[in-house]
Every structure is written in structure tokens, then in C-alpha cells.
Coordinates of C-alpha atoms and ligand atoms in Angstrom, one line a residue:
X1 CA -2.4 10.1 -31.9
X2 CA -2.2 7.9 -28.8
X3 CA -3.7 9.1 -25.5
X4 CA -1.6 8.4 -22.5
X5 CA -2.3 8.9 -18.8
X6 CA 0.1 11.6 -17.5
X7 CA 0.8 9.7 -14.3
X8 CA 1.9 6.8 -16.4
X9 CA 4.8 8.9 -17.5
X10 CA 6.4 9.9 -14.3
X11 CA 9.9 10.5 -15.5
X12 CA 8.8 11.9 -18.9
X13 CA 7.3 15.2 -18.0
X14 CA 4.7 15.0 -20.7
X15 CA 1.8 17.3 -20.5
X16 CA -1.0 15.5 -22.2
X17 CA -4.7 15.8 -22.5
X18 CA -5.8 13.1 -20.1
X19 CA -9.0 12.2 -18.3
X20 CA -8.9 13.7 -14.8
X21 CA -9.3 11.6 -11.8
X22 CA -10.8 12.4 -8.4
X23 CA -8.3 13.0 -5.5
X24 CA -7.4 9.9 -3.6
X25 CA -9.2 9.5 -0.4
X26 CA -7.4 7.9 2.5
X27 CA -8.9 4.5 3.2
X28 CA -10.6 3.9 6.5
X29 CA -8.4 1.2 7.9
X30 CA -6.2 1.6 11.0
X31 CA -2.8 3.1 10.7
X32 CA -0.2 1.3 12.7
X33 CA 1.4 4.1 14.7
X34 CA 3.5 3.1 16.4
X35 CA 3.8 -0.3 14.7
X36 CA 2.6 -3.0 17.0
X37 CA 5.1 -5.6 18.3
X38 CA 4.8 -8.6 16.1
X39 CA 4.4 -11.8 18.1
X40 CA 4.2 -14.3 15.2
X41 CA 7.0 -14.3 12.5
X42 CA 6.2 -12.1 9.6
X43 CA 5.1 -14.2 6.7
X44 CA 4.4 -13.6 3.0
X45 CA 0.8 -13.4 1.9
X46 CA -1.2 -16.6 2.3
X47 CA -4.1 -17.4 0.1
X48 CA -7.5 -16.1 1.2
X49 CA -10.9 -16.9 -0.3
X50 CA -11.6 -14.4 -3.0
X51 CA -15.0 -13.5 -1.5
X52 CA -13.6 -13.5 2.0
X53 CA -15.1 -12.1 5.2
X54 CA -12.2 -9.8 5.6
X55 CA -12.7 -6.1 6.1
X56 CA -10.3 -3.2 5.7
X57 CA -10.4 -2.7 9.4
X58 CA -8.8 -6.1 9.9
X59 CA -5.5 -4.7 8.5
X60 CA -2.8 -2.4 9.8
X61 CA -1.2 -0.1 7.3
X62 CA 2.6 -0.4 7.5
X63 CA 3.9 1.6 4.6
X64 CA 3.1 3.1 1.2
X65 CA 4.5 0.7 -1.5
X66 CA 3.6 2.9 -4.5
X67 CA 1.3 5.5 -5.8
X68 CA 0.1 5.5 -9.4
X69 CA -2.7 6.6 -11.7
X70 CA -4.8 3.7 -10.6
X71 CA -4.5 4.1 -6.9
X72 CA -2.3 3.9 -3.8
X73 CA -0.7 0.6 -2.8
X74 CA 0.0 0.0 0.9
X75 CA 1.9 -2.7 2.7
X76 CA -0.6 -4.1 5.2
X77 CA -0.6 -6.7 7.9
X78 CA -3.6 -8.8 8.9
X79 CA -3.9 -8.1 12.6
X80 CA -5.0 -11.6 13.6
X81 CA -2.6 -13.8 11.5
X82 CA 0.2 -11.2 11.0
X83 CA 0.3 -12.2 7.3
X84 CA 1.5 -9.4 5.0
X85 CA -0.2 -8.2 1.9
X86 CA -0.3 -5.4 -0.6
X87 CA -3.5 -3.4 -0.6
X88 CA -4.2 -1.4 -3.7
X89 CA -6.9 1.2 -2.9
X90 CA -8.5 2.3 -6.2
X91 CA -10.2 5.6 -6.8
X92 CA -13.8 6.0 -6.1
X93 CA -16.1 5.9 -9.1
X94 CA -13.5 4.6 -11.5
X95 CA -14.9 2.0 -13.8
X96 CA -11.3 0.9 -14.4
X97 CA -11.3 -0.3 -10.7
X98 CA -14.1 -2.7 -11.4
X99 CA -12.3 -3.9 -14.6
X100 CA -9.0 -4.5 -12.8
X101 CA -10.7 -6.4 -10.0
X102 CA -12.6 -8.5 -12.6
X103 CA -9.5 -9.3 -14.6
X104 CA -7.5 -10.2 -11.5
X105 CA -10.4 -12.4 -10.4
X106 CA -9.9 -14.5 -13.6
X107 CA -6.2 -15.2 -13.0
X108 CA -4.4 -17.7 -10.9
X109 CA -0.8 -18.1 -12.0
X110 CA 2.6 -17.9 -10.2
X111 CA 3.6 -15.3 -12.8
X112 CA 0.7 -13.0 -12.2
X113 CA 0.2 -11.1 -8.9
X114 CA -2.6 -12.9 -7.0
X115 CA -5.6 -11.0 -5.8
X116 CA -6.9 -12.6 -2.6
X117 CA -10.0 -10.4 -2.1
X118 CA -11.8 -7.3 -3.2
X119 CA -12.7 -5.1 -0.2
X120 CA -15.0 -2.1 -0.1
X121 CA -13.8 0.8 2.0
X122 CA -17.0 1.6 3.9
X123 CA -16.6 5.3 4.5
X124 CA -15.0 6.5 1.3
X125 CA -16.7 4.2 -1.2
X126 CA -13.3 3.3 -2.6
X127 CA -12.5 -0.3 -3.6
X128 CA -9.4 -2.0 -2.4
X129 CA -7.7 -5.1 -3.9
X130 CA -6.0 -7.3 -1.4
X131 CA -2.9 -8.6 -3.3
X132 CA -0.1 -10.9 -2.6
X133 CA 2.9 -8.9 -1.4
X134 CA 5.8 -8.9 -3.8
X135 CA 8.5 -8.3 -1.2
X136 CA 11.2 -7.2 -3.7
X137 CA 9.1 -4.3 -5.1
X138 CA 8.8 -3.4 -8.8
X139 CA 11.6 -3.9 -11.3
X140 CA 11.8 -0.2 -11.6
X141 CA 12.6 0.1 -7.9
X142 CA 15.1 -2.7 -8.2
X143 CA 16.8 -0.9 -11.1
X144 CA 16.9 2.3 -9.1
X145 CA 18.4 0.4 -6.1
X146 CA 20.8 -1.9 -7.9
X147 CA 21.5 -0.4 -11.3
X148 CA 21.7 -2.3 -14.6
X149 CA 20.7 -6.0 -14.5
X150 CA 23.3 -8.7 -15.1
X151 CA 22.3 -10.8 -18.2
X152 CA 21.6 -14.0 -16.2
X153 CA 19.1 -12.1 -14.0
X154 CA 17.6 -10.6 -17.1
X155 CA 17.1 -14.0 -18.7
X156 CA 15.1 -15.0 -15.7
X157 CA 13.0 -11.8 -15.8
X158 CA 12.3 -12.4 -19.4
X159 CA 11.4 -16.1 -18.9
X160 CA 9.0 -15.4 -16.1
X161 CA 7.4 -12.3 -17.6
X162 CA 6.9 -14.2 -20.8
X163 CA 5.3 -17.1 -18.8
X164 CA 2.9 -14.5 -17.3
X165 CA 2.1 -13.1 -20.7
X166 CA 1.6 -16.6 -22.2
X167 CA -0.9 -17.4 -19.3
X168 CA -2.8 -14.1 -19.8
X169 CA -2.9 -14.2 -23.6
X170 CA -4.1 -17.8 -23.5
X171 CA -7.1 -16.4 -21.6
X172 CA -7.5 -13.5 -24.0
X173 CA -6.3 -11.0 -21.4
X174 CA -4.0 -8.4 -22.8
X175 CA -2.0 -6.2 -20.4
X176 CA -1.2 -3.1 -22.5
X177 CA 1.0 -1.5 -19.8
X178 CA 4.1 -3.8 -19.5
X179 CA 7.0 -1.7 -18.0
X180 CA 9.5 -2.1 -15.2
X181 CA 7.1 -0.5 -12.7
X182 CA 4.4 -3.1 -13.5
X183 CA 6.6 -6.2 -13.1
X184 CA 7.0 -7.1 -9.5
X185 CA 9.8 -9.2 -7.9
X186 CA 10.1 -11.3 -4.8
X187 CA 13.2 -12.0 -2.8
X188 CA 12.7 -15.6 -3.8
X189 CA 13.5 -14.7 -7.3
X190 CA 10.0 -14.6 -8.7
X191 CA 8.6 -12.2 -11.3
X192 CA 4.9 -11.3 -11.3
X193 CA 2.9 -9.3 -13.9
X194 CA 0.9 -6.6 -12.0
X195 CA -1.3 -3.6 -12.5
X196 CA -4.2 -4.5 -14.7
X197 CA -5.5 -1.0 -14.7
X198 CA -5.8 -0.8 -18.5
X199 CA -5.8 -4.5 -19.3
X200 CA -8.6 -5.9 -21.5
X201 CA -10.3 -9.2 -22.1
X202 CA -10.6 -9.7 -25.8
X203 CA -14.0 -10.9 -27.1
X204 CA -12.2 -13.4 -29.3
X205 CA -8.7 -14.7 -29.5
X206 CA -6.7 -12.8 -32.1
X207 CA -9.0 -9.7 -31.9
X208 CA -7.3 -6.3 -32.4
X209 CA -7.6 -3.3 -30.0
X210 CA -8.4 0.3 -30.6
X211 CA -7.6 1.6 -27.1
X212 CA -4.5 3.8 -27.1
X213 CA -4.4 4.5 -23.4
X214 CA -1.1 3.5 -21.8
X215 CA 2.4 4.6 -21.0
X216 CA 3.7 6.3 -24.1
X217 CA 7.4 5.4 -23.5
X218 CA 6.6 1.7 -23.7
X219 CA 4.1 1.8 -26.5
X220 CA 4.9 0.1 -29.8
X221 CA 4.9 2.1 -33.0
X222 CA 1.5 0.9 -34.1
X223 CA 0.0 2.0 -30.8
X224 CA 1.8 5.3 -30.7
X225 CA 0.7 6.3 -34.2
X226 CA -2.4 4.3 -34.9
X227 CA -3.4 6.3 -38.0
X228 CA -0.4 4.9 -39.8
X229 CA -1.5 1.4 -39.0
X230 CA -5.2 1.3 -39.9
X231 CA -6.4 2.5 -36.5
X232 CA -6.1 -0.8 -34.7
X233 CA -3.3 -3.1 -33.4
X234 CA -2.6 -6.6 -32.3
X235 CA -2.5 -6.2 -28.4
X236 CA -0.4 -9.4 -27.9
X237 CA 2.3 -8.0 -30.2
X238 CA 2.1 -4.7 -28.4
X239 CA 2.8 -6.5 -25.1
X240 CA 5.8 -8.1 -26.6
X241 CA 7.2 -4.7 -27.8
X242 CA 6.7 -3.3 -24.2
X243 CA 8.5 -6.3 -22.8
X244 CA 11.4 -5.7 -25.2
X245 CA 11.7 -2.0 -24.1
X246 CA 11.6 -3.2 -20.5
X247 CA 14.4 -5.8 -20.9
X248 CA 16.5 -3.3 -22.8
X249 CA 15.9 -0.7 -20.0
X250 CA 17.0 -3.1 -17.3
X251 CA 20.1 -4.1 -19.3
X252 CA 21.1 -0.4 -19.9
X253 CA 20.0 0.8 -16.5
X254 CA 18.0 3.7 -18.0
X255 CA 15.2 4.3 -20.4
X256 CA 16.7 3.0 -23.7
X257 CA 15.0 4.6 -26.6
X258 CA 16.2 8.2 -26.0
X259 CA 19.7 9.4 -25.3
X260 CA 20.3 10.0 -21.6
X261 CA 20.4 13.7 -21.9
X262 CA 17.3 13.9 -24.2
X263 CA 14.1 15.4 -22.6
X264 CA 11.5 12.7 -23.1
X265 CA 8.7 14.8 -24.5
X266 CA 6.0 13.6 -26.8
X267 CA 7.8 14.6 -30.0
X268 CA 11.0 13.0 -28.9
X269 CA 9.3 9.7 -28.1
X270 CA 7.3 9.8 -31.3
X271 CA 10.5 10.2 -33.3
X272 CA 12.4 7.5 -31.4
X273 CA 9.6 4.9 -31.3
X274 CA 8.0 5.4 -34.8
X275 CA 11.0 6.6 -36.9
X276 CA 14.1 5.7 -34.9
X277 CA 16.0 2.5 -34.3
X278 CA 16.8 0.9 -31.0
X279 CA 20.2 1.9 -29.6
X280 CA 23.2 0.0 -30.9
X281 CA 24.7 -1.8 -27.8
X282 CA 28.4 -1.5 -27.5
X283 CA 30.5 -4.7 -27.8
X284 CA 30.6 -6.7 -24.7
X285 CA 27.4 -5.3 -23.3
X286 CA 25.2 -8.2 -24.3
X287 CA 25.6 -11.7 -25.7
X288 CA 24.4 -12.5 -29.2
X289 CA 21.4 -14.3 -27.7
X290 CA 20.3 -11.3 -25.8
X291 CA 20.8 -9.0 -28.8
X292 CA 18.8 -11.3 -30.9
X293 CA 16.0 -11.5 -28.3
X294 CA 15.7 -7.7 -28.0
X295 CA 15.7 -7.4 -31.8
X296 CA 12.9 -10.0 -32.0
X297 CA 10.8 -8.0 -29.5
X298 CA 11.5 -4.6 -31.0
X299 CA 10.5 -5.4 -34.6
X300 CA 8.7 -2.2 -35.7
X301 CA 6.5 -4.1 -38.1
X302 CA 4.2 -5.9 -35.6
X303 CA 3.6 -8.7 -38.2
X304 CA 7.3 -9.6 -38.0
X305 CA 7.6 -9.2 -34.2
X306 CA 8.2 -12.5 -32.4
X307 CA 5.2 -14.0 -30.5
X308 CA 5.3 -14.8 -26.8
X309 CA 5.6 -18.6 -27.7
X310 CA 8.5 -17.9 -30.0
X311 CA 10.3 -15.8 -27.4
X312 CA 9.8 -18.5 -24.7
X313 CA 11.6 -20.9 -27.1
X314 CA 14.3 -18.3 -27.9
X315 CA 17.9 -19.4 -26.9
X316 CA 18.2 -16.4 -24.6
X317 CA 15.3 -17.7 -22.5
X318 CA 15.2 -21.5 -23.2
X319 CA 18.9 -21.8 -23.2
X320 CA 19.5 -20.1 -19.9
X321 CA 21.0 -21.9 -16.9
X322 CA 17.8 -21.9 -14.9
X323 CA 19.4 -22.3 -11.5
X324 CA 22.1 -19.7 -12.1
X325 CA 19.6 -17.2 -13.6
X326 CA 17.2 -17.6 -10.6
X327 CA 20.1 -17.1 -8.2
X328 CA 21.3 -14.0 -10.1
X329 CA 17.8 -12.5 -9.9
X330 CA 17.5 -13.4 -6.3
X331 CA 20.8 -11.7 -5.5
X332 CA 19.8 -8.6 -7.4
X333 CA 16.4 -8.3 -5.7
X334 CA 17.7 -8.9 -2.2
X335 CA 18.3 -5.7 -0.2
X336 CA 21.9 -4.5 -0.5
Ligands
ATP1 P1 0.5 3.4 -12.5 O1 -0.7 4.1 -12.9 O2 1.6 4.3 -12.1 O3 1.0 2.4 -13.5 P2 -1.1 2.0 -10.6 O4 -1.7 3.1 -9.8 O5 -1.9 1.3 -11.5 O6 0.3 2.5 -11.2 P3 0.3 -0.3 -9.6 O7 1.2 -0.3 -10.8 O8 -0.6 -1.5 -9.4 O9 -0.6 1.0 -9.5 O10 1.1 -0.1 -8.3 C1 2.0 1.0 -8.1 C2 3.3 0.6 -7.4 O11 3.0 0.0 -6.2 C3 4.0 -0.5 -8.2 O12 4.9 0.1 -9.2 C4 4.8 -1.2 -7.1 O13 5.9 -0.4 -6.8 C5 3.8 -1.1 -5.9 N1 3.0 -2.4 -5.9 C6 1.9 -2.6 -6.5 N2 1.4 -3.8 -6.2 C7 2.3 -4.4 -5.4 C8 2.4 -5.7 -4.7 N3 1.5 -6.6 -4.9 N4 3.5 -5.9 -4.0 C9 4.5 -5.0 -3.8 N5 4.4 -3.8 -4.4 C10 3.4 -3.5 -5.1
MG2 MG1 1.6 0.7 -12.4

């Protein structure tokens, strides 16, 4: 049976046997209170050298962007340049922190959140990742704010998330936790794959995984019930399944594999993912291209599931009106 980190199931109320984590210590950088007057215009993140001379004390904390199993993410401003960043403060002593920093250090893609620097927090011993700020927040937050996504915007989400996965998989990096909360958006209409807390670098291309940590609701059948599949799985195919659930969730405006009134406990998820079928979408809810795209992602037999390359060439993605899709996504992400 798969292991899932409880905090990775916030709306699912699952009580699982999970590794405990130390309490989060507040990092030792200055809290902007009251916020200083900004002389220069606020700008989005600008690249910094990865091994920069920056220290946590160079930044003012402006807001909490998110809290998760891996750490707490703050919106921060570099005091000297006024550039804005996201700062993910990772828990002390967590080997996953080093792994996440290592994986982010290997990536440089417009479809993957950029890590500018890794900063030690002197007093607490925590490690903080200085990330580019995705000013639209996570797709989970966008869905909460704006409801179900229009199909044009969804095509752009799919295209950019797939481009991110193609980039990662080509470098033998598998994400293993694709979900709306881990895809970030910018108000320019960009999508960036984020949160590499449980990502892996495969020793060889095509290797299978035996790690079953992740977010249960987005796990593919072969990850959820490994015993039934030889105890290992193709992690690239697993990422595709999770993207399919994500796209369907954004289309429906809610978690799609359980009825709205169903309590999402372990047994219900097991039944839905391993033995059930994806919901039948009513007429008019989705084009044939989108239906076919979702069906290709949510093939229960991972050998028959579409690959990232096949999905990039799928008519739902390749046939989209690029400009209109990007505008639709931009409109959705922009504050109401
Ligand atoms: P979890 O364990 O819940 O998956 P986590 O602790 O590993 O999460 P992240 O997923 O990296 O942490 O970040 C948590 C949240 O913080 C995200 O869902 C998002 O809302 C916000 N966030 C993270 N990074 C950024 C960023 N670069 N720009 C804007 N918001 C961000
Ligand atoms: Mg996350």
C-alpha cells in the first residue's frame, strides 16, 4: 500500500502513518512591519547567481505564500534592489531539503520554477530556497479564486506543464507530485512546475521507481496499489496520470475522481483510482479533443497511457490557438 504524507492531502482528511517532521522554526530574516515604502517599482524576480553572496537578512518578509509538508513559502523583497522573490524555508535536518535544492540546481527552464540561490538560515539551521516569484500563485489557488477553468486556458496549462515535464524527464528528473498546488502561474500567463520535495533523479533513463510517497489523490493506480503491479512503476507515466487528474480537476472545478459529497478517505480513493472509472463528463462540458486528452492521460494500464511527447502532439495541445489560450490563461490568473 502506498505511503502518503498527510500534509499532502489537505482536503482529504486522511489519517495515515507518515514520517513525522520537526516543527517549523521561523527563519531569522527581518519582518517588514510596517512594510517599508517602496521607492523603486516592484519587479518580478531577476536572476541571481546560484551561489550568490545573498543572506536571508537581505530580505524583507512580506507575506506567507503557502505552507506545506516541505516548508513555508514567503513572499520576500530584496531590500537593496526591491526585487520580489519567493523564499521556501525548508525544515531543519530534512534530507529532502538537500535533495530539492539539488534537483532545482539542475534545472533552467521557463516551465520550471527557477531557484536563484540556496541560503542557510544562520540561527535555526534551516535551509531556504530563493525562488522566482510566480505572482499568480498555484493553480489550486486560482481554481479556488476563479472556479472551473475555461477550455482555452486549460489547453495552455496542459501545454506548458507538459513542456515542463518533457524538460525534466529528458534530464531523468521525475516529479512524482504533480497536482494543482504544485503548478504555479504568473499573471503573464506562464505555468511553472514547482515543489520538488519528493522528486527523484533516475539513475538511468527508463528506470522504474519503488518510492510510494506522494499525494494519494493524484497517484496513479500502479503507485496506489504497487503490489498489484510488481512493486515498481514507471515514474514518467505516473507524472502523466497526475497531470490528467489535475487537468480534469481544473475543468470540473473540484477534485474529480470522487463524487462531490464523498468523504475522500483512503478506501474511497483506493476504490476510485484502482477500480473505478473517471467521471463521465456531461455533454457540452468538454470538446472531443479535451475528452480524448484526459482519456489518454488516465489510462489505468500505464503501458497504454500516453507519453509526454504524445500528449504534446495531441490535438488538444498542438491544435490550440496559442495566442487565445495564453490570453485566456492570463485573464483567469489575473486578480478579479
Ligand atoms: P506540499 O508539501 O503541501 O506539497 P511544500 O511544502 O512542498 O508543499 P511548495 O508546494 O513548494 O511547498 O509550496 C507551497 C505553496 O506555496 C504552493 O502551493 C504555492 O501556493 C506557494 N508557492 C511555492 N513556491 C512559490 C513561488 N515560487 N511563487 C509563488 N508561490 C509559491
Ligand atoms: Mg506543494
